[in-house]
Every structure is written in structure tokens, then in C-alpha cells.
Amino acid sequence: MNRRSFLQSAAAISAPLGVLPEAMAQAAKGPMSAPKDESASRIEKAKAAAMAMERRDWEQGILAQAMLEIDDRRSVLLLTKAAMVQRTPDGRLGVVISGSPTDPAMGGAAYAKAAEWSGDAQIGEAVDGLLHWIRIGAPRNADGILYHTFHAPEMWSDGLNCAPPFLAAVGFYDEALQQIDGYRQRLWNPEKKLLAHIWDDGQQQFKDGNFWGGGNGWAAAGLARVWRSLPSERAQDRNRVAIFAREIVDGCLAHQRADGLFHNIVDQPASFIETNLAQMLAFAIYEGIAAKWLPASYQARADRMRAAARLKMDADGYVQGACGAPNFDRPGPSTEAQAFCILMEAAGSKLAAAN
């Protein structure tokens, strides 16, 4: 089965509508203010488990981004060098199989920082090659909007966390915004305030019109990262990115379960209960509150997500119940869930420290 091609059948997988009492108890206490050592311990456990997992290009990239968020420069450098080992002639990094045209960009911002920190000319050349691929080489439509697959002219909601954050991080702001606008035009449902998963640009119709939680989580997190890369003098662009991110958050929150989690397809209770969207949205919300494009009133909802997700970490540090690798057709662990555990904990701790 191709990556995430499960979505058209995933609604058939069901789970009971249970409530996690520990998560509810934490939520009732108000804003989460866990001791720093607890958050740090969870980050270390999640990191150890993630580094032990086999990874594809987007998984390598989002893990590198998580390491960047906690300023673990050695891990960023190691992950970058490992991605360079799996470099393709067209400039993509971390490609262990053919993969996606845009997935390698998930690590672009972190790889660029590794080049900056190290001064290593080989890393710099590899990052330049990846950037050239994304800006010039990757398949796209006549309007310049990137496709997410090689086999068909498809645009996926996942793509909002691929090229746009990378382009914005290295200063190509207009191109990042162009991609965001292009994906929004095709995938956005203004009534639901949610993104459909896959648009077929050749057939001019949805290949998968379901509102996959993970896709909306990728988008919210990616937009939060684009916002902070935009310079302050681009206030109008920051504002419209923030409005879009908040709309996605609100669209998802309309379907948040009592236990703080969400269904895999957010508006379909018959789909399985999933962990990673909660982590992704918590990251985006904490980032939004810290940057003041979200009001502090959102924190209670993010704290419920964080408390519920924490209960899903097993004794070995794996976050269970996410949309699970390798086929993403049932609950289980994944590198992206490990990375977003780190991203969520880091953003929550930074917000707590700032208050």
C-alpha cells in the first residue's frame, strides 16, 4: 500500500469513544505547568525511540526539525549528514526509496541550519541542491504549485509542512506564500474549516476528499513555522498566514473528543482514535500563543491534547495510537509522532517559561 493511501477506507476502522480519566483530570487543573524535568524526560525518551526507528525522507526531516527546536545541534548535524548519504542526483536528501517530490523539504530548514552552524561546504552544497530541486526541478502545475507525488499530478495537505517552511526559512517568502495559497485554493473547505487530503490536478477533482487529521495537523504546524520565518515588516503576510492557521485549528477543535484526542478522519467518529493530531495542534497552538496570533484562551485546549498524548507514551518512549507507520492505515507508532511529541513538549515548555 502506498503511503497514506488508506484514507478512503480508514473511516471503516472504529474504536470505542472512551475517555482518559487522567487526561481529563489534568485538563481540569487548567493550564499545564509540568516541571521542566518531566517535559525534558519525555523529550529524551521520545528522541531515543525516534533515533532507533527506520526512517523515510519526510521522517528524517521532521525529526531533524524537532532536534532543531530543542537546539540539539549535534543531532541536527548527524541527521543532516545521514540524509546526505541518501542523496539523489536531482538534489533530494534522505531518499531511501523513490518517495515524494516534496517530502525531502521537511528537513530543509534544519539541514540549512546545520550548514550554517558547521560551515561545512559539503552540507551547504547539499542544501543548495535540495533548494534548487524544490524551486526549479520538482514537478508542479502551470501556476507553479508543487505536486506531492511523481506518479500523478496530486496536491496533498501534507505539502503545507514540506516546501513552504523550508522556503520561508531560507528567505524565499513569496514562493512559500505562493505554495500556501495554491494548496489552500484546492484543498480548503471554508464551511468545515478543514483541508481535504488529496486533490488530483489532472482530473480537477478530489482523489481523497476526507478531512484527514494528520494532514490538517501538518498544515497547522507548517503555517506556524512559516509565520515565525516571515520578517516583522511583512505584517500583512504574517496576518493572513495566522488567520489560515487559526481557521484550521478551529476546524479541528470543533471535533475534539472529551479525552482531548481526535479521530483519524476528524469529522468521522467511525474512524480510529488517533494521537498525533493532538500533538501537532498543541505545537501549533503553543506557537501561536507565544507569537500572539492566538489568544491565551486556546491554551486549555492544547493542554488537554498534551495531557492525553502523554498518556499514549509507552515505557520505551514510543507514542502509541498515532496514525502508524509504515502504511498509515491503523493506530500505532511513527517517527512523525515521536517528532511531534518533542515539538509539542518543547513549545509548551517555552510558553510556560515565558509566562
Coordinates of N, CA, C and O in Angstrom, one line a residue, residues 23-115:
A23 N -6.2 12.3 31.7 CA -6.1 13.5 30.8 C -7.2 14.5 31.2 O -6.9 15.7 31.3
M24 N -8.4 14.0 31.6 CA -9.4 14.9 32.0 C -9.1 15.6 33.3 O -9.4 16.7 33.5
A25 N -8.5 14.8 34.2 CA -8.1 15.4 35.5 C -7.0 16.5 35.3 O -7.1 17.5 35.9
Q26 N -6.1 16.2 34.4 CA -5.1 17.3 34.1 C -5.7 18.5 33.5 O -5.4 19.6 33.9
A27 N -6.6 18.2 32.5 CA -7.3 19.4 31.9 C -8.1 20.2 32.9 O -8.1 21.4 32.8
A28 N -8.7 19.6 33.9 CA -9.5 20.3 34.9 C -8.6 21.2 35.7 O -9.1 22.1 36.3
K29 N -7.3 20.9 35.8 CA -6.5 21.8 36.6 C -6.1 23.1 36.0 O -5.5 24.0 36.6
G30 N -6.5 23.2 34.7 CA -6.1 24.5 34.0 C -4.8 24.4 33.2 O -4.4 23.3 33.0
P31 N -4.2 25.5 32.9 CA -3.0 25.5 32.0 C -1.9 24.5 32.6 O -1.7 24.6 33.8
M32 N -1.4 23.7 31.7 CA -0.4 22.8 32.2 C 0.9 23.5 32.5 O 1.4 24.3 31.8
S33 N 1.5 23.2 33.7 CA 2.7 23.8 34.1 C 3.6 22.7 34.7 O 4.0 22.7 35.9
A34 N 3.8 21.6 33.9 CA 4.6 20.5 34.4 C 6.0 20.9 34.7 O 6.6 21.8 34.1
P35 N 6.6 20.2 35.7 CA 8.0 20.5 35.9 C 8.9 20.3 34.7 O 8.6 19.4 33.9
K36 N 9.9 21.1 34.6 CA 10.8 21.1 33.4 C 11.3 19.7 33.2 O 11.5 19.2 32.1
D37 N 11.7 19.0 34.4 CA 12.3 17.7 34.2 C 11.4 16.7 33.6 O 11.8 15.8 33.0
E38 N 10.1 16.8 33.9 CA 9.1 15.9 33.3 C 9.1 16.0 31.8 O 9.1 15.1 31.0
S39 N 9.0 17.3 31.3 CA 9.0 17.5 29.9 C 10.3 17.1 29.2 O 10.3 16.4 28.2
A40 N 11.4 17.4 29.9 CA 12.7 17.0 29.4 C 12.9 15.5 29.3 O 13.4 15.0 28.4
S41 N 12.3 14.8 30.3 CA 12.4 13.4 30.3 C 11.6 12.8 29.2 O 12.1 11.8 28.5
R42 N 10.5 13.3 28.9 CA 9.6 12.8 27.8 C 10.3 13.1 26.5 O 10.3 12.3 25.5
I43 N 10.9 14.3 26.3 CA 11.7 14.6 25.1 C 12.8 13.6 24.9 O 13.0 13.1 23.8
E44 N 13.5 13.3 25.9 CA 14.7 12.3 25.8 C 14.2 10.9 25.4 O 14.8 10.2 24.6
K45 N 13.1 10.5 26.0 CA 12.5 9.2 25.7 C 12.0 9.1 24.3 O 12.3 8.2 23.6
A46 N 11.3 10.2 23.9 CA 10.8 10.2 22.5 C 11.9 10.3 21.5 O 11.9 9.6 20.4
K47 N 13.0 11.0 21.8 CA 14.1 11.2 20.9 C 14.9 9.8 20.8 O 15.2 9.4 19.7
A48 N 15.1 9.1 21.9 CA 15.8 7.8 21.8 C 15.0 6.8 21.0 O 15.6 6.1 20.1
A49 N 13.7 6.8 21.2 CA 12.9 5.9 20.4 C 12.9 6.3 18.9 O 13.1 5.4 18.0
A50 N 12.8 7.5 18.6 CA 12.8 8.0 17.2 C 14.1 7.7 16.5 O 14.1 7.3 15.3
M51 N 15.2 7.9 17.2 CA 16.5 7.7 16.6 C 16.8 6.3 16.3 O 17.6 5.9 15.4
A52 N 16.0 5.4 16.9 CA 16.2 3.9 16.7 C 15.3 3.4 15.5 O 15.5 2.3 15.1
M53 N 14.4 4.3 15.1 CA 13.4 3.8 14.1 C 14.0 4.0 12.7 O 14.8 4.9 12.4
E54 N 13.6 3.1 11.8 CA 14.0 3.3 10.3 C 13.1 4.4 9.8 O 12.0 4.6 10.2
R55 N 13.7 5.2 8.9 CA 13.1 6.5 8.5 C 13.1 6.7 7.0 O 14.1 6.4 6.4
R56 N 12.0 7.3 6.5 CA 11.9 7.8 5.2 C 12.3 9.3 5.1 O 12.6 9.9 6.2
D57 N 12.3 9.9 3.9 CA 12.8 11.2 3.8 C 12.1 12.3 4.6 O 12.7 13.1 5.3
W58 N 10.7 12.2 4.6 CA 10.0 13.2 5.4 C 10.2 12.9 6.9 O 10.2 13.8 7.7
E59 N 10.3 11.6 7.3 CA 10.5 11.3 8.7 C 11.9 11.8 9.2 O 12.0 12.3 10.3
Q60 N 12.9 11.6 8.4 CA 14.2 12.1 8.7 C 14.1 13.6 8.9 O 14.7 14.2 9.8
G61 N 13.4 14.3 8.0 CA 13.3 15.7 8.0 C 12.6 16.3 9.2 O 13.0 17.2 9.9
I62 N 11.4 15.7 9.6 CA 10.7 16.3 10.7 C 11.4 15.9 12.0 O 11.3 16.7 13.0
L63 N 12.1 14.8 12.1 CA 12.9 14.5 13.2 C 14.0 15.6 13.4 O 14.3 16.1 14.5
A64 N 14.7 15.9 12.3 CA 15.7 16.9 12.3 C 15.2 18.3 12.7 O 15.8 19.0 13.5
Q65 N 13.9 18.6 12.3 CA 13.3 19.8 12.7 C 13.0 19.8 14.2 O 13.2 20.8 14.9
A66 N 12.6 18.6 14.7 CA 12.4 18.5 16.2 C 13.7 18.7 17.0 O 13.7 19.4 18.0
M67 N 14.8 18.2 16.5 CA 16.1 18.4 17.1 C 16.5 19.9 17.1 O 17.1 20.4 18.0
L68 N 16.1 20.5 16.0 CA 16.4 22.0 15.8 C 15.6 22.8 16.9 O 16.2 23.7 17.5
E69 N 14.4 22.4 17.1 CA 13.5 23.1 18.1 C 14.1 23.0 19.5 O 13.9 23.9 20.3
I70 N 14.8 21.9 19.8 CA 15.3 21.8 21.2 C 16.8 22.2 21.2 O 17.5 21.9 22.2
D71 N 17.3 22.7 20.1 CA 18.7 23.2 20.0 C 19.7 22.1 20.2 O 20.7 22.3 20.8
D72 N 19.3 20.9 19.8 CA 20.3 19.7 19.8 C 21.1 19.7 18.5 O 20.8 19.0 17.6
R73 N 22.1 20.5 18.5 CA 22.8 20.8 17.3 C 23.6 19.5 16.8 O 23.7 19.3 15.6
R74 N 24.0 18.7 17.7 CA 24.7 17.5 17.3 C 23.8 16.6 16.6 O 24.2 16.1 15.5
S75 N 22.6 16.4 17.1 CA 21.7 15.5 16.4 C 21.2 16.1 15.1 O 21.1 15.4 14.1
V76 N 21.0 17.4 15.0 CA 20.7 18.0 13.7 C 21.8 17.8 12.7 O 21.5 17.4 11.5
L77 N 23.0 17.9 13.1 CA 24.2 17.7 12.2 C 24.2 16.2 11.8 O 24.4 15.9 10.6
L78 N 24.0 15.3 12.7 CA 24.1 13.9 12.4 C 23.0 13.5 11.4 O 23.2 12.7 10.5
L79 N 21.8 14.0 11.7 CA 20.6 13.7 10.8 C 20.8 14.2 9.4 O 20.5 13.6 8.4
T80 N 21.5 15.4 9.4 CA 21.7 16.0 8.1 C 22.7 15.2 7.3 O 22.6 14.9 6.1
K81 N 23.8 14.8 7.9 CA 24.8 14.0 7.2 C 24.3 12.7 6.8 O 24.6 12.2 5.7
A82 N 23.4 12.1 7.6 CA 22.8 10.8 7.2 C 21.9 11.0 6.0 O 21.8 10.2 5.1
A83 N 21.1 12.1 6.0 CA 20.3 12.4 4.8 C 21.1 12.6 3.6 O 20.7 12.2 2.5
M84 N 22.3 13.2 3.7 CA 23.2 13.3 2.5 C 23.7 12.0 2.0 O 23.9 11.9 0.8
V85 N 23.8 11.0 2.8 CA 24.2 9.7 2.3 C 23.1 9.1 1.3 O 23.5 8.5 0.4
Q86 N 21.9 9.5 1.6 CA 20.8 9.0 0.7 C 20.4 10.2 -0.2 O 19.2 10.4 -0.4
R87 N 21.3 10.8 -0.8 CA 21.0 11.9 -1.7 C 20.9 11.4 -3.2 O 21.6 10.5 -3.6
T88 N 19.8 11.9 -3.9 CA 19.6 11.5 -5.2 C 20.3 12.5 -6.2 O 20.5 13.7 -5.8
P89 N 20.5 12.2 -7.4 CA 21.2 13.1 -8.4 C 20.4 14.4 -8.6 O 21.0 15.4 -8.9
D90 N 19.1 14.4 -8.4 CA 18.3 15.6 -8.6 C 18.4 16.6 -7.4 O 17.8 17.7 -7.5
G91 N 19.0 16.1 -6.3 CA 19.2 17.0 -5.1 C 18.4 16.7 -3.9 O 18.6 17.3 -2.9
R92 N 17.5 15.7 -4.0 CA 16.7 15.4 -2.8 C 17.6 14.6 -1.8 O 18.5 13.9 -2.2
L93 N 17.2 14.8 -0.5 CA 18.0 14.2 0.5 C 17.2 13.2 1.3 O 16.0 13.4 1.5
G94 N 17.8 12.2 1.8 CA 17.2 11.2 2.7 C 16.3 10.2 2.0 O 15.4 9.6 2.6
V95 N 16.5 10.0 0.7 CA 15.5 9.2 -0.1 C 16.0 7.8 -0.1 O 16.9 7.4 -0.8
V96 N 15.3 6.9 0.6 CA 15.7 5.5 0.7 C 14.9 4.7 -0.4 O 15.3 3.7 -0.8
I97 N 13.7 5.2 -0.8 CA 13.0 4.7 -2.0 C 12.5 6.0 -2.8 O 12.7 7.1 -2.3
S98 N 11.9 5.8 -3.9 CA 11.6 6.9 -4.8 C 10.9 8.1 -4.0 O 11.3 9.2 -4.2
G99 N 9.9 7.8 -3.3 CA 9.3 8.8 -2.4 C 8.5 9.9 -3.1 O 8.0 9.7 -4.2
S100 N 8.5 11.0 -2.5 CA 7.7 12.2 -3.0 C 8.6 13.3 -3.4 O 9.7 13.5 -2.9
P101 N 8.2 14.1 -4.4 CA 9.0 15.2 -4.8 C 9.2 16.3 -3.7 O 10.3 16.9 -3.6
T102 N 8.2 16.4 -2.8 CA 8.3 17.5 -1.8 C 8.7 17.0 -0.4 O 9.1 17.8 0.5
D103 N 8.5 15.7 -0.1 CA 8.8 15.2 1.3 C 10.2 15.6 1.8 O 10.4 15.9 3.0
P104 N 11.3 15.5 1.0 CA 12.6 15.8 1.5 C 12.7 17.2 2.0 O 13.6 17.5 2.9
A105 N 11.8 18.2 1.6 CA 11.9 19.5 2.1 C 11.5 19.7 3.5 O 11.8 20.7 4.2
M106 N 10.9 18.6 4.1 CA 10.5 18.7 5.5 C 11.8 19.0 6.4 O 11.6 19.6 7.5
G107 N 12.9 18.5 6.0 CA 14.1 18.7 6.8 C 14.9 19.9 6.3 O 16.0 20.2 6.9
G108 N 14.4 20.6 5.3 CA 15.2 21.7 4.7 C 15.7 22.7 5.7 O 16.9 23.2 5.6
A109 N 14.8 23.2 6.5 CA 15.2 24.3 7.5 C 16.3 23.8 8.4 O 17.2 24.6 8.7
A110 N 16.1 22.6 8.9 CA 17.1 22.0 9.8 C 18.4 21.8 9.1 O 19.5 22.1 9.7
Y111 N 18.4 21.2 7.9 CA 19.6 21.0 7.2 C 20.4 22.3 6.9 O 21.6 22.4 6.9
A112 N 19.6 23.4 6.6 CA 20.2 24.7 6.3 C 20.9 25.2 7.6 O 22.0 25.8 7.5
K113 N 20.3 25.0 8.7 CA 20.9 25.4 10.0 C 22.2 24.6 10.2 O 23.2 25.1 10.7
A114 N 22.2 23.3 9.9 CA 23.4 22.5 10.1 C 24.5 23.0 9.2 O 25.7 23.1 9.6
A115 N 24.2 23.5 8.0 CA 25.2 24.1 7.1 C 25.7 25.4 7.7 O 27.0 25.6 7.7

